XYZ file of N, CA, C and O in Angstrom:
668
model
N 28.331 -21.329 2.126
C 27.988 -19.920 1.975
C 26.793 -19.767 1.014
O 25.921 -18.965 1.246
N 26.799 -20.585 -0.040
C 25.715 -20.488 -1.018
C 24.377 -20.914 -0.398
O 23.357 -20.289 -0.623
N 24.400 -21.963 0.432
C 23.180 -22.426 1.086
C 22.672 -21.346 2.035
O 21.493 -21.034 2.078
N 23.580 -20.736 2.794
C 23.193 -19.665 3.720
C 22.566 -18.504 2.960
O 21.569 -17.945 3.394
N 23.135 -18.133 1.812
C 22.620 -17.020 1.020
C 21.208 -17.334 0.538
O 20.319 -16.497 0.599
N 20.963 -18.563 0.091
C 19.625 -18.932 -0.364
C 18.632 -18.940 0.792
O 17.481 -18.540 0.629
N 19.054 -19.383 1.970
C 18.171 -19.356 3.142
C 17.821 -17.918 3.491
O 16.679 -17.605 3.822
N 18.816 -17.023 3.406
C 18.583 -15.605 3.686
C 17.578 -15.034 2.681
O 16.666 -14.303 3.059
N 17.723 -15.372 1.424
C 16.796 -14.901 0.388
C 15.396 -15.424 0.662
O 14.419 -14.680 0.601
N 15.278 -16.717 0.994
C 13.962 -17.295 1.269
C 13.289 -16.625 2.462
O 12.099 -16.327 2.431
N 14.047 -16.370 3.532
C 13.489 -15.713 4.710
C 12.995 -14.311 4.376
O 11.915 -13.897 4.791
N 13.792 -13.566 3.616
C 13.392 -12.209 3.261
C 12.204 -12.206 2.314
O 11.298 -11.390 2.445
N 12.198 -13.120 1.364
C 11.081 -13.180 0.425
C 9.789 -13.494 1.170
O 8.752 -12.897 0.895
N 9.856 -14.387 2.131
C 8.664 -14.700 2.916
C 8.184 -13.464 3.657
O 6.993 -13.182 3.731
N 9.110 -12.677 4.191
C 8.748 -11.446 4.887
C 8.118 -10.424 3.970
O 7.250 -9.655 4.376
N 8.531 -10.412 2.721
C 7.971 -9.456 1.768
C 6.566 -9.841 1.352
O 5.768 -8.996 0.961
N 6.261 -11.110 1.437
C 4.981 -11.575 0.933
C 3.965 -11.889 2.025
O 2.865 -12.288 1.746
N 4.321 -11.661 3.300
C 3.415 -12.051 4.377
C 2.550 -10.918 4.915
O 2.063 -10.986 6.027
N 2.347 -9.889 4.143
C 1.500 -8.792 4.603
C 2.289 -7.613 5.113
O 1.704 -6.640 5.571
N 3.618 -7.685 5.059
C 4.436 -6.537 5.458
C 4.233 -5.378 4.503
O 3.638 -5.515 3.442
N 4.731 -4.216 4.878
C 4.445 -3.025 4.070
C 5.324 -2.914 2.829
O 5.013 -2.170 1.929
N 6.434 -3.651 2.746
C 7.338 -3.508 1.614
C 7.169 -4.681 0.652
O 8.051 -5.485 0.471
N 5.991 -4.795 0.054
C 5.734 -5.866 -0.906
C 6.506 -5.637 -2.192
O 6.820 -4.525 -2.546
N 6.794 -6.733 -2.878
C 7.389 -6.625 -4.203
C 6.300 -6.130 -5.141
O 5.267 -6.765 -5.314
N 6.517 -4.973 -5.721
C 5.530 -4.382 -6.621
C 5.681 -5.001 -7.997
O 6.750 -5.492 -8.354
N 4.614 -4.994 -8.797
C 4.757 -5.450 -10.174
C 5.800 -4.586 -10.878
O 5.725 -3.357 -10.833
N 6.778 -5.220 -11.473
C 7.864 -4.478 -12.094
C 7.512 -4.085 -13.516
O 7.848 -3.011 -13.977
N 6.797 -4.931 -14.224
C 6.481 -4.614 -15.611
C 7.726 -4.697 -16.467
O 8.679 -5.377 -16.136
N 7.713 -3.985 -17.553
C 8.832 -3.987 -18.484
C 9.867 -2.975 -18.027
O 9.605 -1.790 -17.989
N 11.039 -3.449 -17.649
C 12.107 -2.570 -17.158
C 13.075 -2.191 -18.265
O 14.211 -1.834 -17.999
N 12.640 -2.271 -19.501
C 13.545 -1.918 -20.596
C 13.517 -0.424 -20.830
O 12.499 0.220 -20.729
N 14.695 0.094 -21.135
C 14.822 1.526 -21.385
C 15.235 1.770 -22.814
O 15.114 0.908 -23.682
N 15.738 2.944 -23.062
C 16.194 3.310 -24.403
C 17.286 2.362 -24.865
O 18.092 1.891 -24.075
N 17.320 2.087 -26.133
C 18.358 1.231 -26.693
C 18.155 -0.230 -26.355
O 19.059 -1.026 -26.509
N 16.972 -0.610 -25.891
C 16.641 -1.995 -25.608
C 17.539 -2.606 -24.543
O 17.772 -3.796 -24.518
N 18.087 -1.778 -23.634
C 18.884 -2.281 -22.523
C 18.021 -2.279 -21.275
O 17.157 -1.442 -21.122
N 18.269 -3.236 -20.409
C 17.509 -3.269 -19.164
C 18.098 -2.260 -18.187
O 19.311 -2.165 -18.035
N 17.227 -1.504 -17.525
C 17.648 -0.524 -16.541
C 16.883 -0.766 -15.246
O 15.660 -0.810 -15.248
N 17.607 -0.936 -14.178
C 16.959 -1.118 -12.883
C 17.271 0.042 -11.956
O 16.708 0.143 -10.882
N 18.180 0.896 -12.341
C 18.563 2.023 -11.508
C 19.901 2.564 -11.944
O 20.352 2.332 -13.055
N 20.539 3.275 -11.024
C 21.857 3.828 -11.332
C 22.883 3.288 -10.346
O 22.528 2.880 -9.241
N 24.113 3.283 -10.774
C 25.204 2.741 -9.979
C 26.152 3.867 -9.629
O 26.439 4.730 -10.462
N 26.620 3.870 -8.410
C 27.600 4.858 -7.997
C 28.661 4.240 -7.118
O 28.412 3.251 -6.421
N 29.839 4.810 -7.187
C 30.941 4.383 -6.328
C 31.039 5.368 -5.178
O 30.765 6.556 -5.332
N 31.443 4.864 -4.025
C 31.631 5.727 -2.869
C 32.835 6.635 -3.025
O 33.514 6.648 -4.052
N 33.089 7.404 -1.980
C 34.152 8.407 -1.989
C 35.245 8.067 -0.982
O 34.973 7.449 0.050
N 36.466 8.514 -1.307
C 37.585 8.354 -0.380
C 37.229 9.049 0.931
O 36.569 10.091 0.935
N 37.654 8.469 2.024
C 37.320 8.978 3.352
C 38.575 9.580 3.977
O 39.429 8.863 4.495
N 38.707 10.907 3.932
C 39.915 11.546 4.489
C 40.116 11.183 5.968
O 39.153 11.157 6.739
N 41.363 10.915 6.343
C 41.663 10.486 7.710
C 41.240 11.518 8.749
O 40.819 11.149 9.847
N 41.317 12.795 8.407
C 40.961 13.821 9.401
C 39.460 13.857 9.693
O 39.035 14.451 10.678
N 38.650 13.210 8.859
C 37.201 13.158 9.098
C 36.778 11.878 9.797
O 35.638 11.749 10.230
N 37.696 10.928 9.905
C 37.351 9.640 10.487
C 37.350 9.691 12.009
O 38.018 10.523 12.612
N 36.581 8.799 12.599
C 36.577 8.657 14.043
C 35.533 9.479 14.764
O 35.477 9.479 15.983
N 34.676 10.172 14.026
C 33.633 10.969 14.659
C 32.380 10.108 14.835
O 31.857 9.561 13.878
N 31.917 9.999 16.068
C 30.754 9.170 16.352
C 29.438 9.913 16.244
O 28.385 9.312 16.306
N 29.485 11.228 16.060
C 28.251 12.000 15.977
C 28.127 12.669 14.626
O 29.111 12.899 13.937
N 26.915 12.960 14.238
C 26.658 13.607 12.963
C 25.421 13.015 12.330
O 24.954 11.944 12.710
N 24.922 13.709 11.364
C 23.669 13.320 10.713
C 23.825 12.153 9.752
O 22.918 11.340 9.586
N 24.977 12.074 9.084
C 25.168 11.097 8.011
C 26.209 10.041 8.373
O 27.349 10.378 8.683
N 25.837 8.758 8.310
C 26.859 7.722 8.484
C 27.753 7.682 7.242
O 27.285 7.897 6.126
N 29.047 7.458 7.467
C 29.998 7.257 6.362
C 30.431 5.802 6.475
O 31.326 5.464 7.229
N 29.737 4.937 5.735
C 29.947 3.502 5.859
C 31.206 3.058 5.137
O 31.435 3.401 3.983
N 31.991 2.254 5.844
C 33.131 1.569 5.262
C 32.734 0.102 5.114
O 31.768 -0.358 5.734
N 33.483 -0.628 4.309
C 33.176 -2.045 4.090
C 33.126 -2.787 5.428
O 32.248 -3.625 5.644
N 34.015 -2.459 6.347
C 34.043 -3.138 7.652
C 32.737 -2.965 8.419
O 32.369 -3.834 9.221
N 32.016 -1.878 8.188
C 30.744 -1.658 8.879
C 29.694 -2.703 8.504
O 28.732 -2.908 9.245
N 29.873 -3.376 7.374
C 28.937 -4.431 6.985
C 28.992 -5.601 7.951
O 28.061 -6.397 8.018
N 30.084 -5.700 8.713
C 30.267 -6.795 9.665
C 29.771 -6.453 11.064
O 29.805 -7.306 11.951
N 29.335 -5.232 11.292
C 28.848 -4.831 12.622
C 27.558 -5.577 12.953
O 26.719 -5.805 12.083
N 27.401 -5.920 14.214
C 26.161 -6.553 14.678
C 24.990 -5.628 14.372
O 25.065 -4.424 14.617
N 23.947 -6.205 13.797
C 22.764 -5.424 13.426
C 22.771 -4.969 11.978
O 21.745 -4.553 11.457
N 23.923 -5.048 11.322
C 24.047 -4.611 9.926
C 24.033 -5.784 8.948
O 24.525 -5.663 7.838
N 23.456 -6.895 9.321
C 23.494 -8.081 8.467
C 22.676 -7.918 7.201
O 22.989 -8.518 6.173
N 21.617 -7.117 7.221
C 20.777 -6.878 6.051
C 20.699 -5.388 5.753
O 20.969 -4.946 4.643
N 20.343 -4.621 6.760
C 20.231 -3.162 6.621
C 21.382 -2.508 7.375
O 21.750 -2.947 8.465
N 21.912 -1.441 6.808
C 22.992 -0.696 7.454
C 22.367 0.252 8.480
O 21.773 1.271 8.126
N 22.496 -0.116 9.748
C 21.860 0.640 10.817
C 22.841 1.461 11.644
O 22.443 2.430 12.290
N 24.124 1.066 11.652
C 25.109 1.801 12.448
C 26.464 1.781 11.754
O 26.758 0.900 10.954
N 27.266 2.804 12.092
C 28.599 2.947 11.494
C 29.591 3.381 12.566
O 29.201 3.854 13.637
N 30.852 3.244 12.262
C 31.893 3.750 13.154
C 32.080 5.256 12.978
O 32.612 5.915 13.856
N 31.677 5.778 11.821
C 31.956 7.174 11.492
C 30.700 7.899 11.016
O 29.944 7.363 10.199
N 30.521 9.116 11.497
C 29.404 9.967 11.087
C 29.947 11.364 10.815
O 30.933 11.781 11.425
N 29.302 12.071 9.899
C 29.666 13.460 9.618
C 28.388 14.295 9.485
O 27.303 13.756 9.237
N 28.546 15.586 9.610
C 27.408 16.483 9.410
C 27.172 16.672 7.919
O 28.062 16.409 7.085
N 25.992 17.123 7.572
C 25.680 17.416 6.167
C 26.623 18.503 5.634
O 27.051 18.465 4.487
N 26.975 19.456 6.467
C 27.886 20.538 6.064
C 29.261 19.987 5.693
O 29.849 20.390 4.698
N 29.770 19.052 6.498
C 31.059 18.425 6.207
C 30.969 17.635 4.903
O 31.867 17.694 4.067
N 29.871 16.913 4.719
C 29.688 16.132 3.493
C 29.666 17.044 2.266
O 30.286 16.731 1.236
N 28.963 18.160 2.359
C 28.906 19.097 1.227
C 30.279 19.707 0.961
O 30.679 19.855 -0.197
N 31.006 20.060 2.007
C 32.343 20.630 1.839
C 33.301 19.608 1.229
O 34.174 19.966 0.430
N 33.140 18.330 1.589
C 34.004 17.271 1.050
C 33.588 16.855 -0.354
O 34.276 16.072 -1.001
N 32.432 17.356 -0.824
C 31.920 17.065 -2.175
C 31.757 15.564 -2.415
O 32.168 15.034 -3.441
N 31.150 14.895 -1.444
C 30.920 13.454 -1.557
C 29.485 13.196 -1.990
O 28.615 14.057 -1.871
N 29.252 12.009 -2.492
C 27.911 11.598 -2.890
C 27.163 11.097 -1.661
O 27.680 10.273 -0.905
N 25.954 11.593 -1.490
C 25.072 11.105 -0.431
C 24.044 10.199 -1.106
O 23.271 10.647 -1.948
N 24.083 8.920 -0.741
C 23.177 7.941 -1.342
C 21.879 7.891 -0.542
O 21.872 8.006 0.670
N 20.790 7.698 -1.253
C 19.468 7.717 -0.633
C 19.107 6.367 -0.027
O 19.672 5.332 -0.397
N 18.172 6.374 0.926
C 17.705 5.104 1.492
C 17.151 4.206 0.383
O 16.560 4.685 -0.579
N 17.381 2.915 0.540
C 16.925 1.950 -0.463
C 18.018 1.512 -1.414
O 17.861 0.522 -2.122
N 19.148 2.226 -1.423
C 20.272 1.796 -2.257
C 20.835 0.490 -1.687
O 20.847 0.274 -0.481
N 21.302 -0.370 -2.578
C 21.936 -1.624 -2.181
C 23.435 -1.444 -2.365
O 23.891 -1.066 -3.442
N 24.198 -1.675 -1.300
C 25.646 -1.492 -1.369
C 26.356 -2.830 -1.272
O 25.823 -3.800 -0.725
N 27.585 -2.863 -1.823
C 28.413 -4.063 -1.731
C 29.867 -3.691 -1.974
O 30.160 -2.685 -2.626
N 30.812 -4.501 -1.426
C 32.233 -4.242 -1.654
C 32.555 -4.354 -3.141
O 31.947 -5.151 -3.861
N 33.531 -3.574 -3.598
C 33.872 -3.599 -5.021
C 35.260 -4.170 -5.308
O 35.595 -4.422 -6.455
N 36.098 -4.357 -4.282
C 37.460 -4.849 -4.510
C 37.884 -5.830 -3.427
O 37.311 -5.860 -2.340
N 38.910 -6.608 -3.755
C 39.583 -7.450 -2.786
C 38.767 -8.630 -2.298
O 37.728 -8.993 -2.844
N 39.262 -9.205 -1.215
C 38.617 -10.385 -0.642
C 37.205 -10.073 -0.176
O 36.337 -10.952 -0.199
N 36.951 -8.838 0.238
C 35.595 -8.460 0.691
C 34.573 -8.647 -0.431
O 33.431 -9.022 -0.176
N 34.980 -8.400 -1.664
C 34.091 -8.593 -2.814
C 33.632 -10.048 -2.893
O 32.466 -10.332 -3.182
N 34.533 -10.959 -2.596
C 34.238 -12.383 -2.721
C 33.350 -12.916 -1.594
O 32.885 -14.043 -1.662
N 33.093 -12.094 -0.569
C 32.182 -12.517 0.509
C 30.730 -12.421 0.075
O 29.844 -12.906 0.784
N 30.474 -11.774 -1.051
C 29.114 -11.633 -1.595
C 28.159 -10.917 -0.647
O 26.966 -11.188 -0.626
N 28.688 -9.979 0.113
C 27.828 -9.192 1.006
C 27.032 -8.175 0.199
O 27.552 -7.547 -0.717
N 25.774 -8.016 0.554
C 24.915 -6.949 0.034
C 24.207 -6.367 1.235
O 23.813 -7.103 2.146
N 24.020 -5.063 1.250
C 23.338 -4.404 2.360
C 22.446 -3.299 1.827
O 22.743 -2.683 0.795
N 21.381 -3.023 2.561
C 20.445 -1.951 2.214
C 20.721 -0.715 3.065
O 20.901 -0.827 4.281
N 20.726 0.445 2.423
C 20.813 1.695 3.177
C 19.420 2.051 3.680
O 18.441 1.957 2.937
N 19.331 2.476 4.924
C 18.044 2.805 5.531
C 17.868 4.305 5.736
O 16.798 4.738 6.159
N 18.914 5.066 5.452
C 18.879 6.516 5.633
C 19.884 7.145 4.682
O 20.742 6.437 4.141
N 19.808 8.446 4.440
C 20.832 9.072 3.602
C 22.212 8.741 4.177
O 22.439 8.864 5.386
N 23.121 8.299 3.306
C 24.414 7.786 3.764
C 25.505 8.087 2.755
O 25.254 8.245 1.565
N 26.723 8.081 3.262
C 27.925 8.171 2.434
C 28.591 6.798 2.526
O 28.549 6.156 3.578
N 29.186 6.354 1.438
C 29.911 5.080 1.450
C 31.344 5.340 0.993
O 31.601 6.287 0.258
N 32.256 4.514 1.448
C 33.654 4.739 1.078
C 33.942 4.244 -0.333
O 33.108 3.601 -0.969
N 35.129 4.571 -0.820
C 35.462 4.312 -2.225
C 35.717 2.841 -2.537
O 35.925 2.495 -3.696
N 35.657 1.975 -1.554
C 35.775 0.538 -1.798
C 34.414 -0.125 -1.930
O 34.298 -1.345 -1.853
N 33.392 0.690 -2.140
C 32.015 0.224 -2.143
C 31.265 0.777 -3.351
O 31.477 1.915 -3.753
N 30.387 -0.041 -3.918
C 29.445 0.396 -4.941
C 28.054 0.463 -4.328
O 27.734 -0.277 -3.389
N 27.212 1.307 -4.916
C 25.799 1.364 -4.553
C 24.973 1.255 -5.821
O 25.309 1.862 -6.838
N 23.905 0.482 -5.746
C 22.924 0.422 -6.828
C 21.657 1.061 -6.270
O 21.089 0.578 -5.292
N 21.261 2.174 -6.879
C 20.073 2.906 -6.447
C 18.943 2.522 -7.389
O 18.995 2.838 -8.582
N 17.927 1.829 -6.877
C 16.856 1.367 -7.769
C 16.018 2.534 -8.296
O 15.839 3.542 -7.614
N 15.528 2.361 -9.524
C 14.608 3.367 -10.062
C 13.210 3.095 -9.526
O 13.009 2.207 -8.701
N 12.235 3.833 -10.011
C 10.875 3.693 -9.492
C 10.153 2.457 -10.022
O 9.001 2.233 -9.666
N 10.804 1.645 -10.828
C 10.174 0.427 -11.367
C 10.466 -0.812 -10.540
O 9.927 -1.881 -10.817
N 11.344 -0.684 -9.560
C 11.757 -1.857 -8.793
C 11.888 -1.474 -7.328
O 12.360 -0.393 -7.002
N 11.452 -2.350 -6.458
C 11.571 -2.120 -5.020
C 12.984 -2.448 -4.568
O 13.615 -3.396 -5.054
N 13.463 -1.701 -3.593
C 14.826 -1.912 -3.116
C 15.010 -3.304 -2.516
O 16.053 -3.931 -2.704
N 14.012 -3.830 -1.826
C 14.128 -5.181 -1.254
C 14.228 -6.236 -2.350
O 14.965 -7.215 -2.213
N 13.495 -6.043 -3.434
C 13.576 -6.980 -4.551
C 14.969 -6.908 -5.182
O 15.574 -7.943 -5.496
N 15.495 -5.708 -5.358
C 16.841 -5.542 -5.890
C 17.857 -6.214 -4.968
O 18.738 -6.944 -5.428
N 17.715 -5.987 -3.677
C 18.603 -6.607 -2.700
C 18.577 -8.137 -2.836
O 19.621 -8.784 -2.929
N 17.379 -8.705 -2.854
C 17.248 -10.157 -2.975
C 17.842 -10.662 -4.277
O 18.510 -11.702 -4.314
N 17.614 -9.942 -5.351
C 18.158 -10.348 -6.658
C 19.676 -10.318 -6.652
O 20.331 -11.236 -7.159
N 20.255 -9.275 -6.067
C 21.719 -9.171 -6.040
C 22.361 -10.212 -5.135
O 23.516 -10.595 -5.351
N 21.628 -10.700 -4.134
C 22.161 -11.777 -3.292
C 22.424 -13.045 -4.098
O 23.259 -13.864 -3.727
N 21.717 -13.218 -5.189
C 21.864 -14.425 -6.000
C 23.057 -14.368 -6.948
O 23.394 -15.368 -7.570
N 23.695 -13.206 -7.057
C 24.835 -13.046 -7.954
C 26.119 -13.382 -7.204
O 26.418 -12.778 -6.179
N 26.867 -14.344 -7.721
C 28.159 -14.702 -7.147
C 29.216 -13.797 -7.770
O 29.572 -13.957 -8.939
N 29.688 -12.830 -7.006
C 30.660 -11.867 -7.533
C 31.946 -12.541 -7.994
O 32.591 -12.068 -8.910
N 32.309 -13.640 -7.353
C 33.519 -14.345 -7.762
C 33.456 -14.840 -9.193
O 34.476 -14.964 -9.864
N 32.250 -15.101 -9.681
C 32.112 -15.615 -11.042
C 32.123 -14.512 -12.098
O 32.258 -14.794 -13.279
N 31.995 -13.249 -11.676
C 31.952 -12.169 -12.669
C 32.997 -11.074 -12.442
O 33.076 -10.141 -13.216
N 33.834 -11.203 -11.396
C 34.817 -10.144 -11.146
C 36.070 -10.353 -11.984
O 36.326 -11.437 -12.488
N 36.834 -9.276 -12.115
C 38.087 -9.314 -12.864
C 39.128 -10.088 -12.080
O 39.260 -9.917 -10.870
N 39.876 -10.918 -12.786
C 40.959 -11.653 -12.142
C 42.153 -10.722 -12.002
O 42.241 -9.692 -12.637
N 43.085 -11.094 -11.179
C 44.284 -10.285 -10.991
C 44.787 -10.459 -9.578
O 44.388 -11.374 -8.869
N 45.675 -9.560 -9.167
C 46.224 -9.640 -7.817
C 45.126 -9.564 -6.772
O 45.147 -10.248 -5.770
N 44.171 -8.687 -6.997
C 43.025 -8.572 -6.105
C 41.773 -8.542 -6.948
O 41.718 -7.827 -7.953
N 40.764 -9.313 -6.593
C 39.535 -9.298 -7.405
C 38.898 -7.912 -7.396
O 38.891 -7.223 -6.385
N 38.394 -7.488 -8.526
C 37.703 -6.198 -8.645
C 36.473 -6.376 -9.491
O 36.368 -7.274 -10.320
N 35.534 -5.485 -9.280
C 34.298 -5.482 -10.047
C 34.142 -4.101 -10.630
O 34.277 -3.104 -9.936
N 33.887 -4.042 -11.940
C 33.679 -2.757 -12.609
C 32.418 -2.832 -13.436
O 32.135 -3.842 -14.063
N 31.669 -1.726 -13.426
C 30.518 -1.617 -14.300
C 31.005 -0.994 -15.600
O 31.765 -0.047 -15.580
N 30.592 -1.569 -16.732
C 31.003 -0.983 -18.017
C 29.853 -0.938 -18.971
O 28.809 -1.423 -18.724
């Protein structure tokens, strides 16, 4: 799995540097107040009420962890099993994450798969998922590639089910 992850990183890095439009921009000093490094903000997804599930139409995909396994979603999240309208999302008071956010599972065995995915459109994610939204100092593809190198198993909380928490 580790070799595959490095091959994936190498392939993507080559694509970023071969004249494509999403080049890695100079990041400069990413330090913020209090001498802490800041690359963006982190958010957790929202619970997905059962009565909203199963709708194939709508403006906003509501991605579940299982959607990361769909064909075509290996790097970018392009399709979902569930979609909702913006009106439904506003009524449900859920967070709509912007394109360029990097998502990954936050609990259980899915966390240990080390999956990372890029959002390509405004999206909702379920509560078993975290999103890292890059600030204007870092490109989303660079953040994605960097997060691929992190082995979640080495930094998650031990217990009945592995979990990852930002503190």
